[in-house]
mmCIF file of C-alpha atoms in Angstrom:
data_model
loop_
_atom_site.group_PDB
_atom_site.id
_atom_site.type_symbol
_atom_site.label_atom_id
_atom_site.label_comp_id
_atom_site.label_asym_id
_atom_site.label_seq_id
_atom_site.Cartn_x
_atom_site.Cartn_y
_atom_site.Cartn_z
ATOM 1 C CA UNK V 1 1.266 -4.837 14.869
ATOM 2 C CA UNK V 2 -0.013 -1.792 16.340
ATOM 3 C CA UNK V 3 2.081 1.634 16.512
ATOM 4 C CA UNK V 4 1.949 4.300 19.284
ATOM 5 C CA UNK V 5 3.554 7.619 18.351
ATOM 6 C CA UNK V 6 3.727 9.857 21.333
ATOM 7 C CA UNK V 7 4.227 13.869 20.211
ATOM 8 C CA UNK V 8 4.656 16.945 22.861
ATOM 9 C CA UNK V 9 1.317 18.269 23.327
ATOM 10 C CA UNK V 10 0.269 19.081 26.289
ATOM 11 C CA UNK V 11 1.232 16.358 29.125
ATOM 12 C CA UNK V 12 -2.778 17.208 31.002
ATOM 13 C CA UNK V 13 -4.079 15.945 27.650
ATOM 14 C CA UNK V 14 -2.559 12.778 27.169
ATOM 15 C CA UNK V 15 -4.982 9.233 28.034
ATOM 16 C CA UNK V 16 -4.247 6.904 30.481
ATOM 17 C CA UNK V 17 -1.314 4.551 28.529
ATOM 18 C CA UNK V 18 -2.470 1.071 30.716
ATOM 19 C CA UNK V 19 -5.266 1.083 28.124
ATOM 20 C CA UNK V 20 -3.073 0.984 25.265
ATOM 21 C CA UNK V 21 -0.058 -1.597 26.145
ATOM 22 C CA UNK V 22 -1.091 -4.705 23.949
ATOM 23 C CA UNK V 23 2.407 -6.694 23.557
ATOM 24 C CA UNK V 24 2.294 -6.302 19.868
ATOM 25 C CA UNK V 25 3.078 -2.567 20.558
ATOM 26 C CA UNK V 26 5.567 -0.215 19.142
ATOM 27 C CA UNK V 27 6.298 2.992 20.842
ATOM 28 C CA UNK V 28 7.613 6.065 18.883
ATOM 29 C CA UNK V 29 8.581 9.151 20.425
ATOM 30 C CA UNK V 30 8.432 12.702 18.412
ATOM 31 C CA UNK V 31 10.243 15.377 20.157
ATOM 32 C CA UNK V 32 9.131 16.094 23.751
ATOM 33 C CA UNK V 33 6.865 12.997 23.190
ATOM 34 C CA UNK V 34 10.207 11.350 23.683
ATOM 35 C CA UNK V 35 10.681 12.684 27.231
ATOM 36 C CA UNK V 36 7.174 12.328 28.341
ATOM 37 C CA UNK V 37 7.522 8.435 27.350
ATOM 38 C CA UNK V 38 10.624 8.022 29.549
ATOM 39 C CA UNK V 39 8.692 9.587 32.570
ATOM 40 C CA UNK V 40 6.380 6.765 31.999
ATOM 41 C CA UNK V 41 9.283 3.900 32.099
ATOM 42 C CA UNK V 42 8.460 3.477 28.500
ATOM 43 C CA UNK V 43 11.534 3.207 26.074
ATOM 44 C CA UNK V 44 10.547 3.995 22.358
ATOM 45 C CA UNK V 45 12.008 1.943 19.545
ATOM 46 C CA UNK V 46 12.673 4.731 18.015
ATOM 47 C CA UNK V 47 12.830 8.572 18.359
ATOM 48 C CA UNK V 48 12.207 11.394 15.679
ATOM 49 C CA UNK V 49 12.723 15.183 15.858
ATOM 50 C CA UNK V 50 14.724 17.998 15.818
ATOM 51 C CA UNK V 51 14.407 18.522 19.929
ATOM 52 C CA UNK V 52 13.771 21.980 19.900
ATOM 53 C CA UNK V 53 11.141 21.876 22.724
ATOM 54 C CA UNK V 54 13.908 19.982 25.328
ATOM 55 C CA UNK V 55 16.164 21.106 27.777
ATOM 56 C CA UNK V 56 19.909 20.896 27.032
ATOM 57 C CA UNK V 57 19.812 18.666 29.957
ATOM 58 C CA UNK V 58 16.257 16.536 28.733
ATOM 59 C CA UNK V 59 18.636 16.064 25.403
ATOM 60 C CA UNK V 60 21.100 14.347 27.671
ATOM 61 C CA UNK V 61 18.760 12.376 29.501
ATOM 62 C CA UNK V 62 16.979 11.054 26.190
ATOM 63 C CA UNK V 63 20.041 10.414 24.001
ATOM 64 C CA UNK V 64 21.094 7.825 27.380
ATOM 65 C CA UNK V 65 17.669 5.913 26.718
ATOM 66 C CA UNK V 66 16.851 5.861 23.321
ATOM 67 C CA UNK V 67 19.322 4.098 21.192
ATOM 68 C CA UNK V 68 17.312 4.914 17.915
ATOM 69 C CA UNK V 69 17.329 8.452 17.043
ATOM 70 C CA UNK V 70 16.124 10.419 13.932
ATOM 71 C CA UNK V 71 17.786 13.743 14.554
ATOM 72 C CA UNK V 72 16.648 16.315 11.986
ATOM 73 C CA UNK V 73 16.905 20.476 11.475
ATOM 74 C CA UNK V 74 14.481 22.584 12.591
ATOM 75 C CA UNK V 75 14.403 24.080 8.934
ATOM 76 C CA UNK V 76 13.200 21.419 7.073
ATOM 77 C CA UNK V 77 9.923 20.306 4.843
ATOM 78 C CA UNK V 78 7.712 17.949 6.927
ATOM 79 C CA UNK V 79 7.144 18.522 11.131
ATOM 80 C CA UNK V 80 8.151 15.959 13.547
ATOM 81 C CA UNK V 81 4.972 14.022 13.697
ATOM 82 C CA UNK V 82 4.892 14.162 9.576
ATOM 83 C CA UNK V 83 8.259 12.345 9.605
ATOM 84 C CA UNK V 84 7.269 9.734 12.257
ATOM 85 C CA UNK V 85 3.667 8.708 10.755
ATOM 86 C CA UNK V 86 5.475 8.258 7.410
ATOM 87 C CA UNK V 87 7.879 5.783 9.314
ATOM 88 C CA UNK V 88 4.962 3.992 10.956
ATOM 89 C CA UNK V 89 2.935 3.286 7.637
ATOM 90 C CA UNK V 90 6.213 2.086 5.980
ATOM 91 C CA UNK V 91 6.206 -0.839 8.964
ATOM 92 C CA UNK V 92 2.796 -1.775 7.500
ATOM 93 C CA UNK V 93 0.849 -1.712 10.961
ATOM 94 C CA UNK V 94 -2.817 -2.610 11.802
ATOM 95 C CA UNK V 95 -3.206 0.001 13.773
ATOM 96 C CA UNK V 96 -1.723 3.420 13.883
ATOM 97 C CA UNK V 97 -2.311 5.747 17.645
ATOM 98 C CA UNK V 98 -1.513 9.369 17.414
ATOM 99 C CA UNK V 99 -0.581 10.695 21.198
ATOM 100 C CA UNK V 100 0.204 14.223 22.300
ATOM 101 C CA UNK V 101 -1.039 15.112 18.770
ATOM 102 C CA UNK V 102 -3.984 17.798 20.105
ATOM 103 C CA UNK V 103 -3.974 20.588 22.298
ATOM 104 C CA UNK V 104 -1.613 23.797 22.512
ATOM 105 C CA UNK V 105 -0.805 24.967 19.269
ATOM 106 C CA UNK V 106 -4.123 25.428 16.752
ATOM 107 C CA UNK V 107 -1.386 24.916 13.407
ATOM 108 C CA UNK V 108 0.098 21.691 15.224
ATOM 109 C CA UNK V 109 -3.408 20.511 15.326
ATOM 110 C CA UNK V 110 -5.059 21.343 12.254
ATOM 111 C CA UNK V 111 -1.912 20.005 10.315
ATOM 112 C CA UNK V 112 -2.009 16.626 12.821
ATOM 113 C CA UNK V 113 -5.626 16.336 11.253
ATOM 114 C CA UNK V 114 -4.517 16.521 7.932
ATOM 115 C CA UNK V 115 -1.317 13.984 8.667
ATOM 116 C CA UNK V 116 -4.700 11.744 9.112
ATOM 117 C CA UNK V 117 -5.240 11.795 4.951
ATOM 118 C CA UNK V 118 -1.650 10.124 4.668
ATOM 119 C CA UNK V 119 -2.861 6.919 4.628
ATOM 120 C CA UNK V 120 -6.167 7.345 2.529
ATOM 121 C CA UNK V 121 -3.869 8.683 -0.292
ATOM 122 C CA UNK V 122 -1.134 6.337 0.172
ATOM 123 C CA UNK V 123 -4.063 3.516 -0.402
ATOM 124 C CA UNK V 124 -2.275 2.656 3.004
ATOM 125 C CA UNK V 125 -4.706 -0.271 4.741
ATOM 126 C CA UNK V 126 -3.428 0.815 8.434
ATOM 127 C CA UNK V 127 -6.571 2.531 10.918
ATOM 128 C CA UNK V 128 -4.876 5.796 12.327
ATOM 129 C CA UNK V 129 -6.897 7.526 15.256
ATOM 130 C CA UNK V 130 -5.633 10.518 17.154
ATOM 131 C CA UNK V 131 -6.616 10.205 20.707
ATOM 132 C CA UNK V 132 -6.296 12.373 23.750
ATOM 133 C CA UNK V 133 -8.040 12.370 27.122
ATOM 134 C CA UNK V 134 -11.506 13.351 25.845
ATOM 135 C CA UNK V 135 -11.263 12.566 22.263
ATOM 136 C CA UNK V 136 -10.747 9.825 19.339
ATOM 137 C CA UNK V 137 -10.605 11.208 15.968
ATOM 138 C CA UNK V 138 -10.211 9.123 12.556
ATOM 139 C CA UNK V 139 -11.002 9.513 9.109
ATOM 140 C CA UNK V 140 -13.382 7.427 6.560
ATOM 141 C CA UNK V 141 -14.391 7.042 3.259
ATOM 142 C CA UNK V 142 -17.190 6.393 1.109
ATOM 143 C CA UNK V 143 -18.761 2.608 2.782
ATOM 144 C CA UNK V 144 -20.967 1.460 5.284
ATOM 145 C CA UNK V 145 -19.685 1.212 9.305
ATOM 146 C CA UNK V 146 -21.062 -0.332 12.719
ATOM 147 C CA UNK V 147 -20.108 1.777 15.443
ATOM 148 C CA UNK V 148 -20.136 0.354 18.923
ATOM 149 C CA UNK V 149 -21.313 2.402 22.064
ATOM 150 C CA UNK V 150 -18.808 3.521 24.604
ATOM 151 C CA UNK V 151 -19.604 4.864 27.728
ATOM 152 C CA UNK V 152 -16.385 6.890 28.399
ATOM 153 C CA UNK V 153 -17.115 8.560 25.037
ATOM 154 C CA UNK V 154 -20.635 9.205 24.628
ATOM 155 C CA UNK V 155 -20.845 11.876 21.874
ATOM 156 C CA UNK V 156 -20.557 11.272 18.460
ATOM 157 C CA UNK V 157 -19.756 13.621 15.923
ATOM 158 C CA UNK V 158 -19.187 13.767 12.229
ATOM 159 C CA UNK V 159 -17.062 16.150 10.275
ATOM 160 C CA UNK V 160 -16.972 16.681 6.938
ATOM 161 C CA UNK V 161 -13.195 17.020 5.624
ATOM 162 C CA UNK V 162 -14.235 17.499 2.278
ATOM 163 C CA UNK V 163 -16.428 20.197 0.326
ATOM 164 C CA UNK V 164 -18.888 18.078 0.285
ATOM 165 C CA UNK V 165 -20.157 14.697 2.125
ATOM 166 C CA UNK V 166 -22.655 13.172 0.492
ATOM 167 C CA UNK V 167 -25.423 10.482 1.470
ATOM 168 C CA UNK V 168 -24.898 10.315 4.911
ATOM 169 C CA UNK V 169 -27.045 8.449 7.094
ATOM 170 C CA UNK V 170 -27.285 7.733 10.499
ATOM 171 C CA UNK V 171 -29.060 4.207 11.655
ATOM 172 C CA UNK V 172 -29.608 3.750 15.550
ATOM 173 C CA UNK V 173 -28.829 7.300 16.498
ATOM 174 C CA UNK V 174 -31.041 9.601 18.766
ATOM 175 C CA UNK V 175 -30.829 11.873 16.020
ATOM 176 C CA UNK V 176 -30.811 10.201 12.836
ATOM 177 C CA UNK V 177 -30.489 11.058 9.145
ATOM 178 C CA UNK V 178 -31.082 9.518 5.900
ATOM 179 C CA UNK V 179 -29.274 10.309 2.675
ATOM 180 C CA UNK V 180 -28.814 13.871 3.620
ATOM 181 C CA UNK V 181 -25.837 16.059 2.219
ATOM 182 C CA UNK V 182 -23.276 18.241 4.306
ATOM 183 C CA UNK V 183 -20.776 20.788 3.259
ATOM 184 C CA UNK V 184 -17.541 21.924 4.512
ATOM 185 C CA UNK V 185 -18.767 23.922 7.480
ATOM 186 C CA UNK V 186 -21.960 22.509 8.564
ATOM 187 C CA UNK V 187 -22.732 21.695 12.041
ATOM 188 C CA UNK V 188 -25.758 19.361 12.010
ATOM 189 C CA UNK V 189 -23.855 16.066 12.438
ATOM 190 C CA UNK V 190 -22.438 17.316 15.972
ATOM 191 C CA UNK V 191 -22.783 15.792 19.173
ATOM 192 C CA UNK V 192 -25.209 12.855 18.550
ATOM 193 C CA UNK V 193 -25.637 9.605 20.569
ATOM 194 C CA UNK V 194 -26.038 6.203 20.252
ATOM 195 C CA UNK V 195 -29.364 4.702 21.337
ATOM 196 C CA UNK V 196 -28.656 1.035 21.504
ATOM 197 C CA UNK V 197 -25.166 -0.462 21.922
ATOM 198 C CA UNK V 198 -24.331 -0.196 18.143
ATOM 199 C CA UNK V 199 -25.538 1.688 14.986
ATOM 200 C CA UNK V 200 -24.124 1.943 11.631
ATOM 201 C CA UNK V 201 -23.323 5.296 9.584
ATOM 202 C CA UNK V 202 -22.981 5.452 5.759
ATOM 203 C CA UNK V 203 -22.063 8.226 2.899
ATOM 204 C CA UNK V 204 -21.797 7.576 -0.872
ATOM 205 C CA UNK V 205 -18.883 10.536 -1.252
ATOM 206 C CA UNK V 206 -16.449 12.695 0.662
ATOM 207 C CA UNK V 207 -14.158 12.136 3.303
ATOM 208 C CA UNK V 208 -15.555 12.261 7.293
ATOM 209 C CA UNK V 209 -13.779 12.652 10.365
ATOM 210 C CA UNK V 210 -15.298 10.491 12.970
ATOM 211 C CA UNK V 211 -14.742 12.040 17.005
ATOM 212 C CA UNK V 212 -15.542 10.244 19.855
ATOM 213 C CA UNK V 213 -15.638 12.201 23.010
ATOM 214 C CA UNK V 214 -17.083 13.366 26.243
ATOM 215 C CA UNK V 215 -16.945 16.225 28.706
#
């Protein structure tokens, strides 16, 4: 099973949803996401939010649509997306896509990257990638990992999440590495590229975040 969880960033952000309709698919809208997923003759199972960023009128349209809504306060302990990703791991999915998750707001974002630990600490086996026009983001641990080449997405990058990564190296990249160690901060694993159709990255410790993207 593979969830799709649509927020309301910004609409000239959002990928082109033909690529992502497999019929095991869920759709979940958060907030706006909602209304920008009815544009698109998609109906979400389910909706979550407190609607703050719709019309009076949008409200009306969505509650006609959706017959599953989580309705919540503005004033309350986790955002929108929080409260939707924790319903989406509880389904036990393969897959997990974060939509509408980037752009606008710099505190939606950073905490939308953070939402991505959920299911490391959980110990929660589901893949959760936030994707937008130009990017795919996801998190890893400590292992060993192929990565295929894609020419939509040409750059690589790799982010350390934690103080420190440690052991990285990079096999079948123009710029590689070998057991090197990056803190919190450093720059040298951005914007590298695949030199045959797949390589293979590796750390010993730490936590990376992974970003696909192009111009």
């Amino acid at each position: 099973m593979i969830i799709n969880i649509l927020a309301g960033g910004p609409e000239e952000l959002l990928p082109d949803f033909t690529d992502y309709t497999e019929e095991n698919n869920i759709w979940v809208g958060v907030d706006r996401g909602v209304f920008h997923l009815l544009n698109r003759n998609i109906i979400p199972e389910i909706a979550f939010g407190d609607f703050d960023s719709v019309s009076p009128e949008e409200l009306v349209f969505i509650e006609r649509q959706v017959s599953k809504m989580k309705r919540y306060k503005p004033e309350k302990d986790e955002t929108d997306m929080e409260l939707a990703l924790n319903w989406a791991l509880a389904q036990k999915p393969s897959i997990i896509r974060l939509f509408g998750a980037t752009g606008g707001r710099l505190d939606h974002l950073f905490a939308n990257v953070h939402l991505l630990l959920n299911p490391l600490k959980e110990k929660n086996p589901a893949s959760v990638y936030m994707i937008d026009r130009h990017n795919i983001a996801y998190l890893k641990e400590p292992g060993s990992y192929s990565i295929e080449k894609m020419k939509t997405k040409k750059y690589i990058s790799f982010v350390p999440l934690t103080l420190e990564v440690s052991g990285i190296t990079l096999v079948g990249f123009k710029f590689p590495l070998k057991n090197k160690h990056i803190s919190l901060g450093s720059t040298l694993c951005i914007s590298n590229e695949l030199i045959s159709d797949y390589g293979t990255f590796s750390f010993s410790e730490g936590i990376l975040i992974v970003i696909r993207s192009h111009d």
